[in-house]
Short mmCIF file of C-alpha atoms in Angstrom, two decimals:
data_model
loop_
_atom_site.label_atom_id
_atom_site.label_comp_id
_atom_site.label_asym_id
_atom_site.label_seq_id
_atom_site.Cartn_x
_atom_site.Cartn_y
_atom_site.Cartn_z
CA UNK A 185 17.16 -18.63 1.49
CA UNK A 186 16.80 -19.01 -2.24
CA UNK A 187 19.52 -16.40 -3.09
CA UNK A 188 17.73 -14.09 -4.82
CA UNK A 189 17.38 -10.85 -3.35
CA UNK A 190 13.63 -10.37 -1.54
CA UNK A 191 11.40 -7.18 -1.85
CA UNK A 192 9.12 -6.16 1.12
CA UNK A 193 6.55 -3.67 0.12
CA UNK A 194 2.79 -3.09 -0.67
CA UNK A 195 1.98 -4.66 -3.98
CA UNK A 196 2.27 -1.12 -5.75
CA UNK A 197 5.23 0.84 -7.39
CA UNK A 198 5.23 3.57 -4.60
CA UNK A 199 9.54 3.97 -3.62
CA UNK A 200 10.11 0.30 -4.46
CA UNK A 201 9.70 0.57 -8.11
CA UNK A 202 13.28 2.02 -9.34
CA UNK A 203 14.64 -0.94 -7.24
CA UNK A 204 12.50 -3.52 -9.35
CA UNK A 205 13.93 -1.54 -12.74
CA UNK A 206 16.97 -1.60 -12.13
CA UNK A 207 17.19 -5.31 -10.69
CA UNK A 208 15.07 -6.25 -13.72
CA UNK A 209 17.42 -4.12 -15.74
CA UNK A 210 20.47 -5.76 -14.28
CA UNK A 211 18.85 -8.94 -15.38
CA UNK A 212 18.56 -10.15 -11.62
CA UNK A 213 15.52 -12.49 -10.77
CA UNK A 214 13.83 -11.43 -7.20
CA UNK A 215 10.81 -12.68 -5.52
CA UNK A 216 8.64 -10.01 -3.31
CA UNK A 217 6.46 -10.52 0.08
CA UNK A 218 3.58 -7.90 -0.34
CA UNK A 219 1.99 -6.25 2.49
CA UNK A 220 -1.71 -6.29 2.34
CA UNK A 221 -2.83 -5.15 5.85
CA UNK A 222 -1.45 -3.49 8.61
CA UNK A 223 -0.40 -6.65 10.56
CA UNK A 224 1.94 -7.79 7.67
CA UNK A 225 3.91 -4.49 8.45
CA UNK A 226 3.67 -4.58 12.12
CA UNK A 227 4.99 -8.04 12.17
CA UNK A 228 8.38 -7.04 10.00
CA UNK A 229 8.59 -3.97 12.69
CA UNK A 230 8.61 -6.13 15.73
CA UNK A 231 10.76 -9.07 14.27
CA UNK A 232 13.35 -6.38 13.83
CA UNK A 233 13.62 -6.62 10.24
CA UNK A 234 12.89 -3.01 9.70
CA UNK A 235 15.60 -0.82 10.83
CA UNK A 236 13.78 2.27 10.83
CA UNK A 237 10.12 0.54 11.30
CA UNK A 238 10.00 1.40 7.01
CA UNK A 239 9.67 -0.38 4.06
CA UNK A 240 11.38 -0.83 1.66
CA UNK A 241 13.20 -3.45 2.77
CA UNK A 242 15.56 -5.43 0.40
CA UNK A 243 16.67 -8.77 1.58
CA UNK A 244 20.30 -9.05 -0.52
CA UNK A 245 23.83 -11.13 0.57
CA UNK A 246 22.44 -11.50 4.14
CA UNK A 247 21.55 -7.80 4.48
CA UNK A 248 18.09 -6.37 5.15
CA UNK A 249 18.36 -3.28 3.22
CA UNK A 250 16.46 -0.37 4.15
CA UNK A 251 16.25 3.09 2.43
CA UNK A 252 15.53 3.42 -0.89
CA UNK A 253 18.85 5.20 -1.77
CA UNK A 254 21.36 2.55 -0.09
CA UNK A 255 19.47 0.16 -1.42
CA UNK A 256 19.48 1.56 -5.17
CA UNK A 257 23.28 2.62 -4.59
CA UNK A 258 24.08 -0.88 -3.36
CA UNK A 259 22.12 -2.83 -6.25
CA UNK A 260 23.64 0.00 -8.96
CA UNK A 261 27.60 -1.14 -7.67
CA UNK A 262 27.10 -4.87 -7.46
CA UNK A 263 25.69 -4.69 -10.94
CA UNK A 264 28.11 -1.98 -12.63
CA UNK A 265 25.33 0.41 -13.57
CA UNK A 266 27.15 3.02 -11.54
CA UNK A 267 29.79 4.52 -14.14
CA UNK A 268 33.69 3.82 -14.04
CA UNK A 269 34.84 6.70 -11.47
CA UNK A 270 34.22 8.83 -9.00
CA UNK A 271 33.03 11.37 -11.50
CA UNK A 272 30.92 9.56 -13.72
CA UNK A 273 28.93 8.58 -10.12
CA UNK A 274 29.04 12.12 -9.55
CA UNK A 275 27.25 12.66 -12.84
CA UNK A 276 25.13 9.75 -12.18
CA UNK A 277 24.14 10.66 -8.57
CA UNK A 278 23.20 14.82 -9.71
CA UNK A 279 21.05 12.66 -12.97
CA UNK A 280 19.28 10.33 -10.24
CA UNK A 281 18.42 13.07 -7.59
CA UNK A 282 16.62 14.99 -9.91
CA UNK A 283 14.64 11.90 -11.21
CA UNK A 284 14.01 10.77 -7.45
CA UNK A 285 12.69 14.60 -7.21
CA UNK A 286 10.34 13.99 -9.95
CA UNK A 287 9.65 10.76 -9.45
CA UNK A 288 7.95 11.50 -5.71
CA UNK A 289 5.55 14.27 -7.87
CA UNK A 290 4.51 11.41 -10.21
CA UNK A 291 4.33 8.75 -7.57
CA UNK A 292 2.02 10.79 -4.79
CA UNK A 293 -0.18 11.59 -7.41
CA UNK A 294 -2.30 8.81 -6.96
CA UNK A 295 -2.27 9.40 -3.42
CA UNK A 296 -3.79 13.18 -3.53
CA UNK A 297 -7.08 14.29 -2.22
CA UNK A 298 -9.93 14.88 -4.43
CA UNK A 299 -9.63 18.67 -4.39
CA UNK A 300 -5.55 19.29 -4.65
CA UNK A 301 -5.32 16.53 -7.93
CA UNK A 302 -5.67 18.57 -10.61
CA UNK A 303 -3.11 21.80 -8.62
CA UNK A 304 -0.52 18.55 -8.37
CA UNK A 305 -1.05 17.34 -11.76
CA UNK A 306 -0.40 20.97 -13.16
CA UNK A 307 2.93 21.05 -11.18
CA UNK A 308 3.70 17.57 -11.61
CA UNK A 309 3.64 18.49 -15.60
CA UNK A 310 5.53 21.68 -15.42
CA UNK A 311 8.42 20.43 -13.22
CA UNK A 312 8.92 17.94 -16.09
CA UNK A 313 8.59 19.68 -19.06
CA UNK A 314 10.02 22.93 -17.50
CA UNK A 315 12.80 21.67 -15.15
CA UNK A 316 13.64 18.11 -15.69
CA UNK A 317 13.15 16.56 -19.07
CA UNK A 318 15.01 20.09 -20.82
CA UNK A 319 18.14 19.27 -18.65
CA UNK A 320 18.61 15.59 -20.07
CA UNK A 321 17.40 16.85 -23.28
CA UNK A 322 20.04 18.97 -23.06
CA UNK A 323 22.74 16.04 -21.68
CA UNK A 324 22.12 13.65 -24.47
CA UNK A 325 22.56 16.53 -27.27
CA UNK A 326 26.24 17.55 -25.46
CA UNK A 327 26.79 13.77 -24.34
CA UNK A 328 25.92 12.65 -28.12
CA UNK A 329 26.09 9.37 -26.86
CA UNK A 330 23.38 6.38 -26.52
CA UNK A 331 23.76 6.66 -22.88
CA UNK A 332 23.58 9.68 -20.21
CA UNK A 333 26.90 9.28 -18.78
CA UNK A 334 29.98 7.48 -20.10
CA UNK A 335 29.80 4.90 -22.80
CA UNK A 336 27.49 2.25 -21.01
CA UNK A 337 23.95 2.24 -19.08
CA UNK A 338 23.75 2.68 -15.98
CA UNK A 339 21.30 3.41 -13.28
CA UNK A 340 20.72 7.15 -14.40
CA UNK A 341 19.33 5.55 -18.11
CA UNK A 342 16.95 3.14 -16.59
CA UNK A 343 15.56 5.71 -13.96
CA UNK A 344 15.40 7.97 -16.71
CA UNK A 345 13.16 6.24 -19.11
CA UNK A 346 10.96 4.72 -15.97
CA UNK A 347 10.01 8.05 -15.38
CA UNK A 348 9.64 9.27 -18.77
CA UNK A 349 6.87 6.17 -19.41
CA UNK A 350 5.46 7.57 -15.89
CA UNK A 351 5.01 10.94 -17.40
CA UNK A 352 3.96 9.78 -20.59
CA UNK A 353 0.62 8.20 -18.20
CA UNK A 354 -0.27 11.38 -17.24
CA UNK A 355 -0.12 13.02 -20.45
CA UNK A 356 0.56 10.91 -23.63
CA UNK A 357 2.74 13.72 -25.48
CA UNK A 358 4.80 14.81 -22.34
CA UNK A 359 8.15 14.09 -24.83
CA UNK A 360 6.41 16.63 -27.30
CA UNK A 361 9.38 18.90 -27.47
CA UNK A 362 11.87 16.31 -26.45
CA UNK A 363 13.27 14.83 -29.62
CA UNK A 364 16.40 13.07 -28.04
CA UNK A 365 14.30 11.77 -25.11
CA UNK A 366 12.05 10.08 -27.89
CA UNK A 367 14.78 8.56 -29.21
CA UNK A 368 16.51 7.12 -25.79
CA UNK A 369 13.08 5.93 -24.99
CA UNK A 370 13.11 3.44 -28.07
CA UNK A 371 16.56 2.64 -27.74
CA UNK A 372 16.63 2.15 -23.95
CA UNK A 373 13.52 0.46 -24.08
CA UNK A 374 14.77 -2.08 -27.06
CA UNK A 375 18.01 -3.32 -24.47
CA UNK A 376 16.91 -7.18 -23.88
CA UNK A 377 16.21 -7.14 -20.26
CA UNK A 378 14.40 -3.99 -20.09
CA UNK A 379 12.47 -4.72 -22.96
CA UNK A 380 11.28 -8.31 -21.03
CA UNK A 381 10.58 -5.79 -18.01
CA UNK A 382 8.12 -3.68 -19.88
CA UNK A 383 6.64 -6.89 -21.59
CA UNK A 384 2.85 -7.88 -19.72
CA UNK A 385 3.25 -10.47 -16.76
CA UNK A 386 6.77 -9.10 -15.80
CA UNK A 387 7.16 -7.97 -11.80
CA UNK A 388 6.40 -4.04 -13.14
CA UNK A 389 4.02 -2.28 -11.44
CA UNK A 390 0.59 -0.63 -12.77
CA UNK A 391 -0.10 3.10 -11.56
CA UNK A 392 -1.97 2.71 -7.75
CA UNK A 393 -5.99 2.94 -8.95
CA UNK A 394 -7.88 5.36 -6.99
CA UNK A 395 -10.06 2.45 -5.56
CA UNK A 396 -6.55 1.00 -3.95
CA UNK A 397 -5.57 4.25 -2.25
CA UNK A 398 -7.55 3.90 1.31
CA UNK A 399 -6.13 0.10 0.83
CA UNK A 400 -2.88 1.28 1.36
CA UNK A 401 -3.21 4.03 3.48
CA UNK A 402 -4.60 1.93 5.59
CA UNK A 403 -1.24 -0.24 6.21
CA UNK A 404 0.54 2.60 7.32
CA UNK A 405 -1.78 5.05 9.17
CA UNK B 210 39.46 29.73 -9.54
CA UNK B 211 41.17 29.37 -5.67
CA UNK B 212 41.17 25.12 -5.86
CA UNK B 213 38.92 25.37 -2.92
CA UNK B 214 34.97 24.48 -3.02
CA UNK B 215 32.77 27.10 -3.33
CA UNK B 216 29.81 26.62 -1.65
CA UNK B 217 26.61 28.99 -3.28
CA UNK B 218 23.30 28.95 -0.99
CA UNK B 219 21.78 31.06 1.67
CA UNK B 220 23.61 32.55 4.97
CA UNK B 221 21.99 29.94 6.87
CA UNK B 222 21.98 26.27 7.25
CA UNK B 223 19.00 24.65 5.11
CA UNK B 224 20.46 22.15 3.03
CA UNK B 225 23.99 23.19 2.49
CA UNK B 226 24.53 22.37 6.19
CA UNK B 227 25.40 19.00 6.06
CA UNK B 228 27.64 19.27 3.34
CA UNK B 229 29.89 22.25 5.93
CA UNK B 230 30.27 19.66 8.57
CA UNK B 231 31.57 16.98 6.23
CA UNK B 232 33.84 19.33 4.34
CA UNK B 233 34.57 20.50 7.68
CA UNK B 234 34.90 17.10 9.20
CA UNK B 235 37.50 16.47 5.77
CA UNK B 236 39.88 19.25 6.87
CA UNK B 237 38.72 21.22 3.85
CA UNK B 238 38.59 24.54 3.40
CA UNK B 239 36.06 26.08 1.77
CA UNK B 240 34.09 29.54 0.47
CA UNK B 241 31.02 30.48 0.56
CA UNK B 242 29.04 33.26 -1.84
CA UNK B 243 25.82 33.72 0.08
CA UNK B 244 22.37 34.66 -1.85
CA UNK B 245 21.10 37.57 -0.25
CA UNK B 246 18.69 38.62 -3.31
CA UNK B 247 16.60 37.58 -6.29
CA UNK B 248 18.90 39.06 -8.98
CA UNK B 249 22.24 36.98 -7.54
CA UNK B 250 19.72 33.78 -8.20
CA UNK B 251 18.51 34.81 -11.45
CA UNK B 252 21.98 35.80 -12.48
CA UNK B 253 23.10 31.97 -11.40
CA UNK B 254 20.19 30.67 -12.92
CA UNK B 255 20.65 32.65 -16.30
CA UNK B 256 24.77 31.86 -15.93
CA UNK B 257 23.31 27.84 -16.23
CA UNK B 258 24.63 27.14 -13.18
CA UNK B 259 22.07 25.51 -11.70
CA UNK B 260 21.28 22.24 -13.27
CA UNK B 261 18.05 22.15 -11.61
CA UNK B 262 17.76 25.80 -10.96
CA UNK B 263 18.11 24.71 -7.41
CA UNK B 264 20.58 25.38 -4.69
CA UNK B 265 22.55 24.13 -2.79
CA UNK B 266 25.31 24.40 -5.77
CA UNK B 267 28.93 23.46 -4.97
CA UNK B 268 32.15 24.33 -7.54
CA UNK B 269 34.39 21.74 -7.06
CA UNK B 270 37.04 19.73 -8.98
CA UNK B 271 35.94 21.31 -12.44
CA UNK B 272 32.13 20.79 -11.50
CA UNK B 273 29.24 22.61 -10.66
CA UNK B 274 27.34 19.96 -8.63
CA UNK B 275 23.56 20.22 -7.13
CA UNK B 276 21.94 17.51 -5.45
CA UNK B 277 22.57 17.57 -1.79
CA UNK B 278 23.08 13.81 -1.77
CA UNK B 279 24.95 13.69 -4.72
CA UNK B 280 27.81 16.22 -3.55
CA UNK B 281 27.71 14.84 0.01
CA UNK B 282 28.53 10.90 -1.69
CA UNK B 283 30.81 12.68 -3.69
CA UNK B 284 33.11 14.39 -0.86
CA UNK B 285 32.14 11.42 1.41
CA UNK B 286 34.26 9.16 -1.58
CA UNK B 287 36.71 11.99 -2.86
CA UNK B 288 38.18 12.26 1.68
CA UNK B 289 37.96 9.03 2.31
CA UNK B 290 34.62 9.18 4.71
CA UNK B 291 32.26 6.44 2.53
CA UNK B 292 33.95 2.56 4.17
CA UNK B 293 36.20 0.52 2.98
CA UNK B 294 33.51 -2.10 0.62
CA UNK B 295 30.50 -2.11 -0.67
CA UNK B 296 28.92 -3.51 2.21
CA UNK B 297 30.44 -0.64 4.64
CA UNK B 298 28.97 1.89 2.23
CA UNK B 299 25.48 0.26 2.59
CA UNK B 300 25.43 0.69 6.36
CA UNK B 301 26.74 4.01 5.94
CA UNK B 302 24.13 4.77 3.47
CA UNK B 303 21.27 3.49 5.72
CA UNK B 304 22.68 5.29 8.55
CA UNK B 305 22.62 9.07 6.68
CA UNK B 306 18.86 8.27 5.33
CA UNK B 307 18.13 7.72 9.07
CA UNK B 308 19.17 10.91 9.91
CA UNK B 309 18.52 12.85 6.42
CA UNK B 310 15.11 11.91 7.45
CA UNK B 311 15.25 12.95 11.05
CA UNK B 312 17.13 16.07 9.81
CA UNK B 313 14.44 17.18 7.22
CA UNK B 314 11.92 17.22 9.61
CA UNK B 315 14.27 20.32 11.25
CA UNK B 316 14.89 21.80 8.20
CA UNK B 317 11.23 22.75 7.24
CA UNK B 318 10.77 24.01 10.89
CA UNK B 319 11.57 27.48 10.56
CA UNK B 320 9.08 27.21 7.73
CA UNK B 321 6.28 26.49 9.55
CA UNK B 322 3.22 28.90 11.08
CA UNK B 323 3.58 29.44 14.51
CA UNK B 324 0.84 27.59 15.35
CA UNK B 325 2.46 24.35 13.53
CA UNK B 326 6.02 24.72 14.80
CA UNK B 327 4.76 23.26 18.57
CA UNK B 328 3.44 20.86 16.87
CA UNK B 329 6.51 19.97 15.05
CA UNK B 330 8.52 19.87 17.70
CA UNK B 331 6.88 17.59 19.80
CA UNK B 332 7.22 15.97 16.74
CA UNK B 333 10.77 15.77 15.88
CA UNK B 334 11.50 14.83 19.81
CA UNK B 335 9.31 11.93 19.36
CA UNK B 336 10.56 10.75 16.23
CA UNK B 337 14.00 11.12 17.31
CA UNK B 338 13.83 8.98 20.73
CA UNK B 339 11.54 6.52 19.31
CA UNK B 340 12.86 5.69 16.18
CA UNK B 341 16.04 7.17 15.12
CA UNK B 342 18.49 7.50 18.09
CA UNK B 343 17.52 3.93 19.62
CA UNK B 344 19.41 2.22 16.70
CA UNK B 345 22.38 4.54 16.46
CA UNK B 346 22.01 3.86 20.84
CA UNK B 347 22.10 0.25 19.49
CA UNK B 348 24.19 -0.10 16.59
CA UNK B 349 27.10 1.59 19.17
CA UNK B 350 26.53 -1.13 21.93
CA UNK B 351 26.45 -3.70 19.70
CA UNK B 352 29.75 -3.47 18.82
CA UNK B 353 31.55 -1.61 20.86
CA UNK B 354 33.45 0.13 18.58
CA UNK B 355 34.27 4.67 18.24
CA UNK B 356 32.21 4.61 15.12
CA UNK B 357 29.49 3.63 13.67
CA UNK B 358 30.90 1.73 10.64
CA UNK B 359 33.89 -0.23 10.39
CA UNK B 360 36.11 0.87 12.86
CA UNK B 361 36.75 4.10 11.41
CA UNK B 362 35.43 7.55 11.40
CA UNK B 363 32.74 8.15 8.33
CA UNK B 364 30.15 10.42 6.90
CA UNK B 365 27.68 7.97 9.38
CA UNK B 366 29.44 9.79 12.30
CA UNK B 367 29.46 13.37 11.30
CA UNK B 368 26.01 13.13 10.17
CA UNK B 369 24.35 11.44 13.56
CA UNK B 370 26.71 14.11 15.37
CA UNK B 371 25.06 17.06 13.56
CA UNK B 372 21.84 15.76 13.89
CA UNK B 373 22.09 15.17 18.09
CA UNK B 374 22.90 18.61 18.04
CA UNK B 375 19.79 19.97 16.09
CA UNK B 376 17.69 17.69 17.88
CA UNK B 377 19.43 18.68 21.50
CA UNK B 378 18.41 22.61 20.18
CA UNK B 379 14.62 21.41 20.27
CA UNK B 380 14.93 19.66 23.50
CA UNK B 381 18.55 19.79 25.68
CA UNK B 382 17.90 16.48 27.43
CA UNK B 383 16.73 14.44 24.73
CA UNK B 384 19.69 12.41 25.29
CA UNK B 385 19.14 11.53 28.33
CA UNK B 386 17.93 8.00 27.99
CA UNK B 387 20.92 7.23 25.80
CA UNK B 388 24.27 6.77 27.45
CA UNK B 389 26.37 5.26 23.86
CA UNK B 390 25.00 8.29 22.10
CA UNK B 391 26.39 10.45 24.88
CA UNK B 392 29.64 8.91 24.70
CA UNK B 393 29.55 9.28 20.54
CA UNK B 394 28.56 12.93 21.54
CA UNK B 395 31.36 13.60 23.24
CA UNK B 396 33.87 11.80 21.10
CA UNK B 397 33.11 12.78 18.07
CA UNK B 398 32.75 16.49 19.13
CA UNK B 399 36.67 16.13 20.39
CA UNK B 400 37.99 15.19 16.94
CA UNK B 401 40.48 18.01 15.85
CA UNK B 402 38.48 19.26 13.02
CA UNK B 403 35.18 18.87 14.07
CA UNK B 404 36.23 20.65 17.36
CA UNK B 405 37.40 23.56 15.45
CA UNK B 406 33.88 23.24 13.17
CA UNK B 407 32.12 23.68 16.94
CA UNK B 408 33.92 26.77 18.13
CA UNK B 409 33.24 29.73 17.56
CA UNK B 410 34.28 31.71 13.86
CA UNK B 411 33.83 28.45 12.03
CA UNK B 412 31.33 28.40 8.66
CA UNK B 413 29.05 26.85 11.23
CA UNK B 414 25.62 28.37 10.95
CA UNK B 415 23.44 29.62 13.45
CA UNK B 416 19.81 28.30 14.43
CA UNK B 417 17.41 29.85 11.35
CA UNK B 418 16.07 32.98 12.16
CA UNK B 419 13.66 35.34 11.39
CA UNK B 420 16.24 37.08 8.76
CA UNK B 421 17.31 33.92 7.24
CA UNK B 422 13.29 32.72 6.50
CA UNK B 423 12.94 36.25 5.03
CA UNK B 424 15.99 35.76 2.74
CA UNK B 425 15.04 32.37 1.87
CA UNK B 426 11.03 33.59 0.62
CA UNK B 427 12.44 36.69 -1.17
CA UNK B 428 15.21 35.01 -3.12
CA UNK B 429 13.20 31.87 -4.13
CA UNK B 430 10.06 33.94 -3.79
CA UNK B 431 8.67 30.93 -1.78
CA UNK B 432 5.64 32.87 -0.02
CA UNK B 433 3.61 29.87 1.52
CA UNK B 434 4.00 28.47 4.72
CA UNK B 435 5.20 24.50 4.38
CA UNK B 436 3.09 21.94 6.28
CA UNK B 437 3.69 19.94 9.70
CA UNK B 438 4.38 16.21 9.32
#
């Protein structure tokens, strides 16, 4: 075992993605075993590896990590991106839920039929213009601080701007109204070991291509 | 303001019923202000209450927390229900998504046409003996232990009990091919406060009913039917 943690998933973003931000952001190297056919799953499900038959999965300090949330919570602690009490994780954990809400409209997008894409784009782009993106507008202004909670980044910052940049691929001027969120873009963006992250030939993910979709349906149905 | 949570969301379980059984399970009394129409939610939602305009919304220590998993970490950490370490919390953690899962496929149930809810059930009854209770069934016999984490009572334990129940609701016997879980049934059911929870007169809440689904569309003016899995 090499000691750095090890990623199980389809060679997509899909649910693994905030776990490669905010390793990446942590500054923590990790290699990943894609899944390109069915087999490669089936074989992690009978060699027990997958406690719920599901991937993720998150090798890490002898663990095979399985939903996304205890994985994210567990990476976010061992790396001190979760705030310095129970109420700044409180803070934290209300910030992330929402994103995770928004973040599964942006991420099935790719995913939809033919004939309910453009009803899921319109919803995807009103839920985040209408519901999310005015609430952390809105925290940053009262926060007036570089970060959404406390004094330092933590996990809510880097899930924050990776779905910003997700929105901002559906519809370049998403952040429009959003002056603050323009600004915590840049400035989140500039920290070193995000801004290696969003550099070409990092482990980031491309949005899923419409000609990969029956690809990866096909290794779990 | 009383000191005690407030609890704001429907006269019914939805998603504010896992956070009663672990206040519950806490020894912590709590009240509840029930939405029975559209003007109490606008008047929460125009109050900024809501951060997402969404319920559940809990009051407590100073806060006005959404998020279903965020207040359920929250009281899990504040009474002493989330492990000792890190590493207990990840089990603990992987354990609730396990049966948040499970759980959500109940939770849209009521939801769902007639036509879909057979469906559904046969559903949930094989999801539930297939995948989800045989590792709690193993997790228990593996070592041996009351609980599921750590040697000590958890979130983990009041979750898997809550959702054995639901399930048992679809299906009575569903247990039948798993003696640990019966024990943990059993057990668990006969700790102090989450005996009281099961009696009758607790904040408990019924199997959704025809009323509740009503309440839910007309407050939240959700007029669709949700889809199987």
């Amino acid at each position: 075992m090499s000691g750095k943690p090890k990623l199980h998933y389809f060679n997509g973003r899909g649910r693994m993605e905030p776990i490669r931000w905010l390793l990446a952001a942590a500054g923590v190297e990790f290699e990943e075993s894609y899944l390109e056919k069915k087999e490669d799953l089936t074989k992690l499900q009978k060699d027990g590896s997958l406690l719920f038959q599901q991937v993720p999965m998150v090798e890490i300090d002898g663990m095979k990590l399985v939903q996304t949330r205890a994985i994210a919570n567990y990476i976010a602690t061992k790396y001190n991106l979760y705030g310095k009490d129970l109420k700044e994780r409180a803070l934290i954990d209300m910030y992330v839920e929402g994103m995770f809400d928004l973040n599964e409209l942006l991420m099935s997008y790719g995913f939809q039929p033919a004939d309910k894409k453009e009803q899921h784009f319109a919803n995807m782009v009103d839920k985040a213009t209408n519901r999310y993106f005015p609430v952390f507008e809105k925290v940053l202004k009262e926060h007036g601080k570089d970060f959404l909670v406390g004094n330092q980044l933590s996990r809510a910052d880097v899930q924050l701007l990776e779905i910003i940049l997700m929105a901002e691929e559906c519809k370049p001027d998403i952040l429009a109204k959003f002056p603050l969120l323009q600004s915590f873009k840049a400035r989140i963006s500039n920290i070193p070991t995000i801004k290696k992250f969003l550099q070409p030939g990092s482990q980031r993910k491309p949005p899923i291509r419409e000609e990969d979709v029956p690809k990866v349906m096909k290794i779990f149905y | 303001m009383s000191g005690k949570p407030k609890l704001y969301y429907f006269d019914g379980r939805g998603k504010m019923e896992s956070i009663r059984w672990l206040l519950a399970a806490a020894g912590v009394e709590f009240e509840e202000e029930f939405l029975e129409t559209r003007e109490q939610y606008e008047k929460l939602l125009q109050g900024g209450s809501l951060l997402f305009q969404q319920v559940p919304m809990v009051e407590i220590d100073g806060m006005r927390m959404v998020q279903t998993r965020a207040i359920l970490s929250y009281l899990a950490a504040k009474y002493n229900l989330y492990g000792k370490d890190l590493k207990e919390r990840a089990l603990i953690d992987m354990y609730v998504g396990g049966t948040d899962d499970l759980m959500g496929f109940i939770l849209m149930f009521p939801f769902l046409s007639a036509e879909d809810k057979e469906k559904q059930c046969a559903f949930i009854v094989q999801k539930a003996t297939s995948r989800y209770f045989p590792v709690y069934e193993k997790v228990l016999k593996d070592h041996g232990q009351d609980f599921l984490v750590g040697n000590n009572f958890s979130w983990a334990d009041v979750h898997l009990l809550e959702a054995i129940l639901m399930v048992e609701e679809k299906k009575s016997d569903v247990l039948s091919g798993f003696p640990q879980l019966q024990a943990f049934k059993a057990r668990i059911s006969s700790i102090p406060t989450i005996k009281k929870f099961l009696e009758p007169g607790s904040q408990r809440k019924p199997v959704p009913d025809d009323k509740y689904v009503e309440t839910v569309r007309r407050v939240l003016r959700m007029y669709y039917d949700l889809k199987a899995n």
